Coordinates of C-alpha atoms (C1' of nucleotides) in Angstrom, one line a residue:
Chain L
X43 CA 105.7 82.0 84.6
X44 CA 105.4 85.0 86.5
X45 CA 107.7 83.4 89.4
X46 CA 111.0 85.5 88.5
X47 CA 108.8 89.0 88.1
X48 CA 110.5 90.1 91.8
X49 CA 113.5 89.4 90.2
X50 CA 112.6 91.9 87.2
X51 CA 110.3 94.5 88.0
X52 CA 107.7 95.7 85.9
X53 CA 107.9 99.5 85.3
X54 CA 105.4 101.0 83.6
X55 CA 106.4 103.1 80.8
X56 CA 110.0 102.3 80.8
X57 CA 110.3 103.0 77.6
X58 CA 107.4 105.0 76.7
X59 CA 106.6 106.9 79.2
X60 CA 103.9 109.7 80.1
X61 CA 100.9 107.0 78.7
X62 CA 101.9 106.9 74.9
X63 CA 101.4 103.4 74.6
X64 CA 101.1 102.2 71.0
X65 CA 98.3 100.0 71.9
X66 CA 95.0 101.7 72.6
X67 CA 92.3 101.4 74.9
X68 CA 89.0 100.6 74.4
X69 CA 85.9 100.7 75.9
X70 CA 83.4 97.6 75.6
X71 CA 83.5 94.2 73.9
X72 CA 81.2 95.6 71.5
X73 CA 83.0 98.5 71.2
X74 CA 86.3 96.9 70.4
X75 CA 84.0 95.1 67.8
X76 CA 83.9 98.5 66.3
X77 CA 87.4 99.7 67.0
X78 CA 86.1 102.0 69.1
X79 CA 88.1 102.6 73.3
X80 CA 87.1 100.5 75.7
X81 CA 87.7 99.4 79.3
X82 CA 90.2 96.5 79.6
X83 CA 88.6 95.5 82.6
X84 CA 85.7 93.9 80.6
X85 CA 88.2 92.0 78.9
X86 CA 90.0 88.9 81.7
X87 CA 93.0 91.0 83.4
X88 CA 96.1 88.4 82.2
X89 CA 99.7 88.9 82.5
X90 CA 101.6 87.5 79.7
X91 CA 105.5 86.9 81.1
X92 CA 108.4 84.9 79.2
X93 CA 110.5 82.2 81.0
X94 CA 113.4 80.1 80.4
X95 CA 114.7 76.7 80.1
X96 CA 118.4 77.4 79.7
X97 CA 120.4 74.0 78.8
X98 CA 124.1 73.4 79.2
X99 CA 126.2 70.7 79.3
X100 CA 128.7 70.2 82.3
X101 CA 130.8 67.9 83.7
X102 CA 129.0 65.0 81.0
X103 CA 125.8 66.0 82.4
X104 CA 122.6 68.5 81.4
X105 CA 122.2 71.3 83.4
X106 CA 119.6 74.2 83.8
X107 CA 120.0 77.2 84.7
X108 CA 117.3 77.9 88.1
X109 CA 117.3 80.9 90.6
X110 CA 116.2 80.7 94.0
X111 CA 112.7 82.4 95.0
X112 CA 113.0 85.6 97.3
X113 CA 109.4 86.1 97.9
X114 CA 106.1 84.3 98.6
X115 CA 104.6 82.2 96.5
X116 CA 107.0 79.5 96.8
X117 CA 109.8 81.5 99.0
X118 CA 113.0 79.9 98.8
X119 CA 112.3 77.7 95.9
X120 CA 114.2 76.5 92.5
X121 CA 112.6 78.3 89.9
X122 CA 113.1 78.7 86.0
X123 CA 114.6 82.2 85.0
X124 CA 111.7 84.9 83.3
X125 CA 110.3 88.0 83.7
X126 CA 106.9 89.8 82.5
X127 CA 106.8 90.7 78.5
X128 CA 107.0 94.6 78.0
X129 CA 104.4 96.5 76.5
X130 CA 106.2 97.0 73.2
X131 CA 108.7 94.2 73.1
X132 CA 107.9 91.0 71.1
X133 CA 107.7 87.6 72.5
X134 CA 111.2 86.7 71.4
X135 CA 112.5 89.8 72.4
X136 CA 111.5 89.7 75.6
X137 CA 113.1 85.8 76.2
X138 CA 116.1 87.2 74.6
X139 CA 116.4 90.0 76.9
X140 CA 115.9 87.9 79.8
X141 CA 118.6 85.5 78.9
X142 CA 121.1 88.3 78.4
X143 CA 120.4 89.7 81.8
X144 CA 120.7 86.3 83.1
X145 CA 123.6 85.0 81.8
X146 CA 125.2 87.8 79.3
X147 CA 124.6 85.5 76.4
X148 CA 123.3 87.0 73.2
X149 CA 120.7 85.5 71.8
X150 CA 121.0 83.7 67.9
X151 CA 118.4 85.1 65.8
X152 CA 117.4 81.8 64.0
X153 CA 116.1 83.6 61.0
X154 CA 120.0 84.2 60.6
X155 CA 122.5 82.0 60.4
X156 CA 124.9 84.2 62.4
X157 CA 128.1 82.1 62.9
X158 CA 129.0 84.2 66.5
X159 CA 128.9 82.5 69.4
X160 CA 125.2 83.6 70.4
X161 CA 123.1 80.8 72.3
X162 CA 120.3 79.2 70.4
X163 CA 116.5 80.5 71.4
X164 CA 113.4 79.2 70.4
X165 CA 109.8 79.2 71.6
X166 CA 109.1 76.3 73.4
X167 CA 105.0 76.2 74.6
X168 CA 102.6 78.4 76.8
X169 CA 101.7 77.9 80.0
X170 CA 98.2 79.3 81.1
X171 CA 96.4 77.5 83.3
X172 CA 94.0 79.2 85.6
X173 CA 95.9 78.1 89.3
X174 CA 99.6 78.1 87.9
X175 CA 99.9 81.6 90.4
X176 CA 98.0 81.6 93.0
X177 CA 97.8 85.5 92.8
X178 CA 96.3 86.2 89.5
X179 CA 96.3 84.8 86.2
X180 CA 99.1 84.4 84.4
X181 CA 99.6 83.5 80.9
X182 CA 103.5 82.5 80.2
X183 CA 105.2 81.7 77.2
X184 CA 108.4 79.6 78.0
X185 CA 111.6 79.5 75.9
X186 CA 113.7 77.4 75.5
X187 CA 118.0 78.1 75.2
X188 CA 120.9 76.1 74.5
X189 CA 124.3 76.9 75.0
X190 CA 127.7 76.0 76.1
X191 CA 129.4 75.7 79.0
X192 CA 129.7 78.9 80.2
X193 CA 132.4 80.0 82.8
X194 CA 130.0 80.6 85.9
X195 CA 126.2 81.4 86.8
X196 CA 126.6 85.4 86.8
X197 CA 124.4 86.3 89.6
X198 CA 123.4 89.3 87.3
X199 CA 120.1 91.7 87.1
X200 CA 118.5 91.3 90.8
X201 CA 118.4 87.8 90.8
X202 CA 119.8 86.8 94.2
X203 CA 120.8 83.2 93.8
X204 CA 121.3 81.5 90.5
X205 CA 122.9 78.3 89.8
X206 CA 123.1 75.1 87.5
X207 CA 121.4 71.9 88.2
X208 CA 121.6 68.8 87.0
X209 CA 118.5 68.5 84.6
X210 CA 118.2 64.5 85.8
X211 CA 118.1 65.0 89.9
X212 CA 115.4 68.4 89.5
X213 CA 112.5 66.4 87.4
X214 CA 113.5 62.8 89.7
X215 CA 112.3 65.1 92.8
X216 CA 109.9 66.7 90.4
X217 CA 107.9 63.1 90.2
X218 CA 108.8 61.8 93.1
X219 CA 108.5 64.0 95.8
X220 CA 105.1 65.5 96.2
X221 CA 104.4 69.4 94.8
X222 CA 105.0 70.5 98.3
X223 CA 108.3 69.6 98.6
X224 CA 111.3 72.3 99.1
X225 CA 113.5 70.6 96.8
X226 CA 110.2 71.0 93.6
X227 CA 110.5 73.7 91.6
X228 CA 108.1 76.3 92.0
X229 CA 105.2 76.6 89.8
X230 CA 104.9 74.6 86.9
X231 CA 108.2 75.0 86.3
X232 CA 108.7 71.2 86.6
X233 CA 106.4 70.5 83.9
X234 CA 108.3 73.4 81.5
X235 CA 111.6 72.2 82.5
X236 CA 110.5 68.5 81.5
X237 CA 108.8 69.6 78.0
X238 CA 111.9 71.7 77.2
X239 CA 114.1 68.7 77.8
X240 CA 112.5 66.3 75.6
X241 CA 112.4 69.2 72.9
X242 CA 116.0 69.5 73.0
X243 CA 116.1 65.8 73.4
X244 CA 114.1 65.1 70.3
X245 CA 115.8 68.0 68.2
X246 CA 119.6 67.1 68.3
X247 CA 118.3 63.7 66.6
X248 CA 117.4 65.7 63.3
X249 CA 119.0 68.4 63.5
X250 CA 122.6 70.1 63.6
X251 CA 121.5 71.8 67.1
X252 CA 123.8 70.1 69.6
X253 CA 126.5 72.3 68.3
X254 CA 125.1 74.8 70.3
X255 CA 126.4 73.2 73.5
X256 CA 129.9 73.1 72.0
X257 CA 131.8 75.9 72.1
X258 CA 132.7 77.6 68.8
X259 CA 135.4 75.0 67.6
X260 CA 135.1 71.2 69.0
X261 CA 136.1 67.7 68.7
X262 CA 133.7 64.8 67.6
X263 CA 134.5 63.4 71.1
X264 CA 133.1 66.6 72.6
X265 CA 130.2 66.5 70.5
X266 CA 129.7 63.2 71.1
X267 CA 129.8 63.5 75.1
X268 CA 127.1 66.1 74.7
X269 CA 124.9 63.6 72.9
X270 CA 125.5 61.0 75.7
X271 CA 124.8 63.7 78.3
X272 CA 121.4 65.1 76.9
X273 CA 120.2 61.4 76.3
X274 CA 121.8 60.0 79.0
X275 CA 123.4 57.3 77.0
X276 CA 126.9 56.0 75.9
X277 CA 127.5 56.1 72.2
X278 CA 129.6 53.6 69.9
X279 CA 132.9 55.9 69.3
X280 CA 133.1 55.0 66.4
X281 CA 130.2 54.4 64.8
X282 CA 129.8 58.0 66.1
X283 CA 132.4 59.6 64.4
X284 CA 131.3 58.0 61.0
X285 CA 127.9 59.4 61.4
X286 CA 128.6 62.9 61.5
X287 CA 131.7 63.4 60.0
X288 CA 129.5 61.3 57.1
X289 CA 126.9 64.1 57.1
X290 CA 127.6 67.0 54.2
X291 CA 127.2 70.4 56.1
X292 CA 127.2 69.0 59.4
X293 CA 130.8 69.7 60.5
X294 CA 133.9 71.8 59.3
X295 CA 137.1 70.8 60.2
X296 CA 139.0 73.9 61.3
X297 CA 142.6 72.7 60.1
X298 CA 143.7 72.4 64.1
X299 CA 144.0 70.0 66.6
X300 CA 143.6 69.8 70.2
X301 CA 144.7 67.1 73.0
X302 CA 142.9 68.7 75.6
X303 CA 140.9 65.6 76.5
X304 CA 144.2 63.3 77.0
X305 CA 145.0 60.9 74.0
X306 CA 145.5 61.1 70.5
X307 CA 145.5 64.8 69.5
X308 CA 141.6 65.2 67.8
X309 CA 140.8 67.5 64.9
X310 CA 138.6 70.6 65.2
X311 CA 135.7 71.2 63.8
X312 CA 133.3 74.0 63.7
X313 CA 129.7 73.8 62.7
X314 CA 128.8 73.7 59.2
X315 CA 125.7 75.3 57.1
X316 CA 123.6 72.2 57.8
X317 CA 120.5 72.3 60.0
X318 CA 118.6 69.8 59.1
X319 CA 120.2 66.2 59.4
X320 CA 118.9 63.7 56.7
X321 CA 119.2 60.9 57.8
X322 CA 119.1 61.8 61.7
X323 CA 121.1 60.3 64.6
X324 CA 118.7 58.0 66.3
X325 CA 118.5 58.1 70.1
X326 CA 119.4 54.1 70.7
X327 CA 116.1 52.4 72.1
X328 CA 115.3 51.9 75.4
Chain K
X126 CA 95.1 86.4 67.1
X127 CA 91.8 88.8 68.3
X128 CA 90.5 88.6 64.6
X129 CA 87.8 86.5 65.4
X130 CA 86.8 87.8 69.2
X131 CA 84.0 89.7 67.2
X132 CA 82.2 86.1 66.4
X133 CA 82.5 85.5 70.2
X134 CA 82.2 88.5 72.1
X135 CA 83.7 88.1 75.6
X136 CA 81.2 88.1 78.6
X137 CA 82.4 89.1 81.6
X138 CA 81.9 87.3 84.3
X139 CA 79.7 84.6 81.8
X140 CA 80.8 81.6 84.1
X141 CA 81.5 83.2 87.5
X142 CA 79.0 86.6 87.6
X143 CA 79.0 89.0 90.4
X144 CA 82.9 89.9 90.2
X145 CA 84.1 86.4 92.2
X146 CA 87.3 86.3 90.2
X147 CA 89.1 83.2 90.8
X148 CA 92.5 85.6 90.3
X149 CA 93.0 88.3 92.5
X150 CA 93.7 91.6 92.0
X151 CA 96.7 93.5 93.0
X152 CA 97.8 97.1 93.3
X153 CA 101.2 97.3 92.1
X154 CA 104.2 96.1 90.8
X155 CA 105.8 96.1 94.7
X156 CA 102.6 94.6 95.9
X157 CA 102.3 91.9 93.6
X158 CA 105.8 91.1 94.7
X159 CA 104.6 91.1 98.2
X160 CA 101.4 89.3 97.4
X161 CA 99.4 92.3 97.9
X162 CA 96.4 93.8 95.8
X163 CA 98.2 95.7 92.6
X164 CA 96.4 98.0 89.4
X165 CA 96.1 96.0 86.5
X166 CA 97.0 99.0 84.7
X167 CA 100.4 98.8 86.2
X168 CA 100.7 95.9 83.9
X169 CA 100.6 95.8 80.4
X170 CA 97.5 95.7 79.2
X171 CA 97.4 92.0 76.9
X172 CA 94.2 90.5 76.0
X173 CA 94.6 86.9 75.3
X174 CA 93.3 84.6 72.3
X175 CA 93.4 80.9 70.4
X176 CA 93.7 81.1 67.3
X177 CA 93.1 77.6 65.4
X178 CA 94.9 75.9 62.2
X179 CA 92.1 73.0 61.8
X180 CA 93.1 70.7 58.8
X181 CA 91.5 68.0 56.6
X182 CA 92.0 66.6 54.2
X183 CA 88.8 67.1 51.1
X184 CA 89.3 66.1 47.5
X185 CA 92.5 64.7 47.5
X186 CA 93.7 68.4 49.0
X187 CA 94.8 69.6 52.3
X188 CA 92.5 72.3 53.5
X189 CA 92.0 74.4 56.4
X190 CA 89.3 76.2 58.0
X191 CA 88.8 80.4 57.7
X192 CA 85.9 82.4 58.5
X193 CA 85.1 85.9 56.8
X194 CA 85.7 88.6 59.0
X195 CA 82.6 91.1 59.5
X196 CA 84.5 94.0 61.3
X197 CA 87.5 95.9 60.8
X198 CA 90.1 95.4 60.5
X199 CA 90.4 93.3 57.9
X200 CA 86.7 93.7 57.1
X201 CA 85.8 90.9 54.4
X202 CA 89.1 89.3 54.8
X203 CA 89.7 85.6 55.7
X204 CA 90.9 84.6 59.1
X205 CA 91.5 82.0 61.1
X206 CA 88.7 81.1 63.5
X207 CA 89.5 81.9 67.1
X208 CA 88.3 84.1 70.4
X209 CA 89.1 85.2 74.0
X210 CA 90.5 83.1 76.6
X211 CA 88.3 82.8 79.0
X212 CA 88.7 84.0 82.9
X213 CA 88.7 80.5 84.2
X214 CA 89.6 78.9 81.2
X215 CA 92.8 76.9 80.4
X216 CA 93.9 77.3 77.2
X217 CA 93.7 74.1 76.0
X218 CA 89.9 74.2 77.2
X219 CA 89.6 77.7 75.2
X220 CA 90.9 75.9 72.1
X221 CA 88.6 72.5 72.3
X222 CA 85.6 75.1 73.0
X223 CA 86.2 77.2 69.8
X224 CA 87.3 73.9 67.8
X225 CA 83.2 72.9 68.8
X226 CA 81.8 76.2 68.4
X227 CA 83.2 76.1 65.0
X228 CA 82.8 72.8 63.9
X229 CA 81.4 70.9 66.3
X230 CA 83.7 68.8 67.2
X231 CA 84.8 67.2 70.1
X232 CA 88.4 67.3 71.2
X233 CA 90.2 64.6 71.7
X234 CA 92.0 64.8 74.8
X235 CA 95.9 63.8 73.9
X236 CA 96.5 62.4 77.7
X237 CA 93.8 59.9 77.5
X238 CA 94.1 56.9 74.3
X239 CA 90.0 57.7 73.8
X240 CA 89.4 55.6 70.5
X241 CA 86.4 57.7 69.6
X242 CA 86.4 60.5 66.9
X243 CA 86.9 63.0 68.5
X244 CA 89.8 65.6 66.6
X245 CA 93.1 66.0 67.2
X246 CA 94.4 69.2 68.9
X247 CA 97.6 70.5 70.1
X248 CA 99.4 73.4 71.2
X249 CA 101.0 75.2 67.7
X250 CA 102.8 78.2 69.1
X251 CA 102.5 81.3 70.4
X252 CA 102.2 85.2 68.5
X253 CA 102.7 88.3 70.3
X254 CA 104.2 90.8 68.0
X255 CA 103.0 93.8 69.9
X256 CA 101.8 95.6 66.2
X257 CA 100.2 92.4 65.3
X258 CA 96.9 93.6 65.7
X259 CA 96.4 97.2 65.1
X260 CA 93.9 98.2 68.0
X261 CA 95.4 96.2 71.0
X262 CA 97.9 94.4 72.2
X263 CA 97.1 90.6 72.0
X264 CA 99.1 87.6 72.5
X265 CA 97.3 85.0 70.0
X266 CA 98.0 80.6 71.3
X267 CA 97.3 79.5 68.2
X268 CA 96.1 75.6 68.3
X269 CA 96.8 73.3 65.7
X270 CA 93.6 70.2 65.2
X271 CA 93.5 68.1 62.7
X272 CA 89.9 66.0 61.5
X273 CA 88.2 63.5 58.7
X274 CA 86.6 65.1 55.7
X275 CA 83.3 66.7 57.8
X276 CA 79.8 66.3 56.1
X277 CA 80.0 70.5 55.4
X278 CA 81.2 73.4 57.5
X279 CA 78.5 74.6 59.6
X280 CA 78.2 77.7 60.5
X281 CA 77.8 77.7 63.6
X282 CA 77.8 80.0 66.6
X283 CA 78.3 83.8 65.1
X284 CA 80.2 83.1 62.2
X285 CA 79.0 84.9 59.0
X286 CA 80.9 82.5 56.7
X287 CA 83.2 79.3 57.2
X288 CA 84.5 77.7 54.4
X289 CA 87.5 75.1 53.8
X290 CA 89.6 76.8 51.7
X291 CA 92.7 74.8 50.0
X292 CA 95.9 75.4 51.9
X293 CA 98.3 75.7 48.7
X294 CA 96.0 78.7 47.5
X295 CA 95.8 80.2 50.4
X296 CA 99.4 80.3 51.1
X297 CA 100.7 81.0 47.3
X298 CA 98.3 84.2 48.1
X299 CA 100.3 85.0 51.0
X300 CA 103.9 85.4 49.7
X301 CA 102.6 86.2 46.5
X302 CA 100.3 88.7 46.9
X303 CA 101.3 91.9 48.8
X304 CA 99.8 92.2 52.6
X305 CA 96.6 94.6 51.3
X306 CA 95.7 92.2 49.1
X307 CA 92.0 91.0 49.6
X308 CA 92.9 87.7 49.2
X309 CA 95.7 87.4 52.0
X310 CA 94.7 86.2 55.5
X311 CA 94.0 88.9 57.9
X312 CA 96.7 89.7 60.6
X313 CA 99.3 87.4 60.8
X314 CA 97.5 84.2 59.8
X315 CA 99.4 83.1 56.7
X316 CA 102.5 82.9 58.9
X317 CA 100.5 80.5 61.6
X318 CA 98.6 78.7 59.0
X319 CA 102.3 77.9 57.4
X320 CA 103.1 77.0 60.6
X321 CA 100.6 75.0 61.5
X322 CA 101.1 72.9 58.0
X323 CA 104.4 72.5 58.5
X324 CA 104.3 70.9 61.9
X325 CA 101.1 68.4 60.6
X326 CA 103.7 67.4 58.0
X327 CA 106.6 66.7 59.6
X328 CA 104.4 65.3 62.8
X329 CA 102.9 62.2 60.3
X330 CA 106.6 61.1 59.5
X331 CA 107.5 60.0 63.1
X332 CA 103.7 59.5 64.5
X333 CA 100.5 57.9 63.6
X334 CA 98.8 61.5 63.8
X335 CA 97.7 61.1 60.0
X336 CA 94.8 58.5 61.4
X337 CA 93.7 61.2 62.5
X338 CA 92.7 62.9 58.9
X339 CA 90.9 59.9 58.7
X340 CA 87.4 58.3 59.7
X341 CA 87.2 55.7 62.6
X342 CA 87.4 52.9 59.6
X343 CA 89.8 53.4 57.0
X344 CA 91.8 51.7 54.3
X345 CA 95.6 51.9 53.4
X346 CA 94.5 53.4 50.6
X347 CA 92.6 56.0 52.2
X348 CA 95.5 56.6 54.5
X349 CA 98.1 56.8 51.4
X350 CA 96.0 59.7 50.1
X351 CA 96.2 61.6 53.1
X352 CA 100.2 61.1 53.3
X353 CA 99.9 62.2 49.6
X354 CA 97.7 65.3 50.2
X355 CA 99.2 66.7 53.4
X356 CA 102.9 66.4 51.7
X357 CA 101.9 67.0 47.9
X358 CA 103.4 64.4 46.8
X359 CA 102.6 60.3 44.9
X360 CA 103.9 57.7 47.3
X361 CA 104.1 54.0 45.7
X362 CA 101.3 52.1 47.1
X363 CA 103.0 48.9 47.2
X364 CA 106.2 50.2 49.4
X365 CA 103.7 52.2 51.7
X366 CA 101.3 49.1 52.2
X367 CA 104.3 47.2 53.8
X368 CA 105.5 50.1 55.6
X369 CA 102.5 50.9 57.2
X370 CA 100.8 47.4 58.0
X371 CA 104.7 46.1 58.8
X372 CA 104.8 49.3 61.9
X373 CA 103.4 47.2 65.3
X374 CA 100.8 48.9 66.5
X375 CA 99.8 51.5 63.7
X376 CA 96.9 49.5 62.3
X377 CA 94.9 47.8 63.5
X378 CA 92.5 45.4 61.1
X379 CA 88.6 45.5 62.2
X380 CA 87.7 42.4 59.9
X381 CA 85.6 44.0 57.2
X382 CA 86.4 45.3 53.6
X383 CA 85.4 47.8 51.5
X384 CA 84.6 48.6 48.2
X385 CA 83.9 52.4 48.3
X386 CA 87.6 53.1 46.1
X387 CA 86.5 50.7 43.4
X388 CA 88.6 48.0 42.4
X389 CA 89.7 45.0 44.3
X390 CA 87.9 45.3 48.1
X391 CA 90.3 46.4 50.6
X392 CA 91.2 45.8 54.0
X393 CA 89.3 48.3 57.0
X394 CA 91.6 49.0 59.6
X395 CA 91.4 51.3 62.9
X396 CA 94.4 53.3 64.2
X397 CA 96.2 51.3 66.8
X398 CA 97.7 52.2 69.9
X399 CA 101.2 53.4 68.9
X400 CA 101.9 56.8 68.7
X401 CA 105.2 57.0 67.4
X402 CA 106.4 55.5 64.5
X403 CA 109.6 53.8 64.4
X404 CA 111.5 53.7 62.4
X405 CA 109.4 57.3 60.7
X406 CA 107.8 57.2 57.2
X407 CA 110.2 59.7 55.9
X408 CA 109.0 62.0 53.3
X409 CA 110.6 61.8 50.0
X410 CA 113.3 64.2 48.8
X411 CA 112.7 67.2 46.8
Chain W
dA148 C1' 154.8 50.2 79.1
dA149 C1' 150.0 51.3 80.1
dA150 C1' 146.5 53.8 79.6
dA151 C1' 143.4 57.1 77.2
dT152 C1' 141.2 58.6 73.1
dA153 C1' 141.2 59.5 67.8
dG154 C1' 140.3 57.5 63.9
dT155 C1' 139.5 53.3 59.8
dG156 C1' 137.9 49.4 57.8
dT157 C1' 135.0 45.4 57.9
dC158 C1' 130.6 42.4 57.8
dT159 C1' 126.4 41.5 59.3
dT160 C1' 121.6 43.6 59.0
dT161 C1' 116.9 46.1 58.6
dG162 C1' 114.8 49.0 55.9
dA163 C1' 113.9 51.9 51.9
dG164 C1' 113.2 52.4 47.0
dA165 C1' 112.2 50.2 42.4
dC166 C1' 109.2 46.9 39.9
dA167 C1' 107.6 42.6 38.0
dG168 C1' 102.9 40.3 38.8
dT169 C1' 98.6 38.1 40.9
dA170 C1' 93.6 39.1 43.0
dT171 C1' 89.2 41.0 42.8
dA172 C1' 86.3 44.5 42.1
dC173 C1' 83.5 47.7 38.3
dT174 C1' 82.3 49.1 33.1
Chain A
dA194 C1' 87.9 42.8 27.6
dG195 C1' 89.9 46.8 29.5
dT196 C1' 90.9 49.2 33.9
dA197 C1' 91.2 50.4 38.2
dT198 C1' 92.6 48.9 43.1
dA199 C1' 94.2 45.9 46.7
dC200 C1' 98.3 43.1 47.6
dT201 C1' 102.8 39.8 48.1
dG202 C1' 107.4 39.4 46.7
dT203 C1' 112.3 39.9 44.6
dC204 C1' 116.1 43.0 44.0
dT205 C1' 119.5 46.6 44.8
dC206 C1' 120.9 49.8 47.6
dA207 C1' 121.9 52.7 51.5
dA208 C1' 123.0 53.1 56.3
dA209 C1' 123.0 51.5 61.4
dG210 C1' 125.5 48.6 64.6
dA211 C1' 129.2 45.4 66.4
dC212 C1' 133.7 45.0 66.5
dA213 C1' 139.0 44.3 64.9
dC214 C1' 142.7 47.2 64.4
dT215 C1' 145.8 51.3 64.1
dA216 C1' 147.7 55.7 65.6
dT217 C1' 149.3 58.8 68.9
dT218 C1' 149.2 61.3 73.0
dT219 C1' 149.8 61.5 78.8
dT220 C1' 150.8 58.8 82.7

DNA sequence: AAAATAGTGTCTTTGAGACAGTATACT
DNA sequence: AGTATACTGTCTCAAAGACACTATTTT
């Protein structure tokens, strides 16, 4: 949503000053068909933004990044970070830029199997109901980012207030209270968050994506606590250990051990090359 | 993509004549932040379209609906159907409208568990790379539609040429030939088609969506041939029968039988209420 | 010693894959 | 009769769930 554009004001011509737009301007619909210049007002006026569902696991709870809105509408309410897509920018690039501005995280290019510590970033869905922003017609391409637990939300950019909020409380409030409640998320962000959380919950079943919530090196117990936090369940540590260590390419031992959880020292692993888990790690039934 | 807008010209103010736009117009970015009118040219000029990947199974092959472009760019090339999102229209509504114009199919509201013969329609992904349409910046929200085998592609609307094309050939051409080949799909539609096909292939694994390819009443053998066509494999008829009839809520016997495939008469079923298959019907390994 | 976490092993049940065999139509 | 499709049953193997037991640390 458009919500957060106030924190990232769009500056026309910022990286292509002087009207040298790559996109040409046409006069009319019929002229457009013939490849001739046209009047942009002949098309419905759309603004295109990206919104981010940034998820992490903090103290055994799934949390998402929210920013407090400084302006109307929804002034003082929490919202997902986001901003305008620029003139010469692809949608994924806009999302990666917003993520970096908000958290300092580099986005992990999904095509390159990079072993770096970049965050996972993928497109989630697009929201464009006519009334979702009361000011104008805004189409928002929501993205989902998964990150390890970060030191602290760094108030970079022009966001006046940023924090990690537990997803469960946020969604409980969204459904329990009326949309006008000051606790509810701005715009349709509760729906976007809900869709993002469901995507993450289902995707860690059949992919190795849960490692995106972990630091570069982690133990089996830490990975299990990620699954438990994201799904909101408890898993049998023994069966979990057998499953993840028995899936080829999922985990690679680094040789080191750690005792940061107390108890017997645990082997350290890093994410293996496998991206798809077959057979999948199924969520326990309800 | 914007490709097909020529077939569905956008008529400004068509359903809200006389400048009574619901979306207000603002003067500048800073003014926008304060809720004041602004100049739309202060934002990057985006056109928003919907494109459709309409899939069906015809004569044991997965096919998709393509239309021939009458204008530049990509004149004479095949493209996915699509068109502009209107001023007061939600994204899904725009996709449903295009689907009805192109095929006469009513879209099946995913929220309502309707037993009607509407087609399944869901959002797929959004494509917005700056250069994807050489004329202007266009963001396309692609949708995926699944339909039973239709009588014949009805050349409704203003499409001059419409046909069902086998997906396999279309994608083979897209990757084998250079993008400038006259057999290749226009714009980035090969990518969109590929993403849509992969979505369908994976989604029939864990949902009852394969029934969307079938008429209201169908046999187990017909449903199996749907899986075989979509996945491009052959399945053991006996194990398949055991699996689908043993999954509660997947299939409901109607009492009738048919012999339209030759051989022993088969029981007729309709889709049950279950939408998620648990455990899933896994694709055979490669 | 007690408690906490890590890791291995064993038993049972579920379900997928392979395939034998029977039933009922059409040619 | 021969063939095509529909349907049932049986055997085997892979993997998930439940849970006993051992190992190594901190308090």
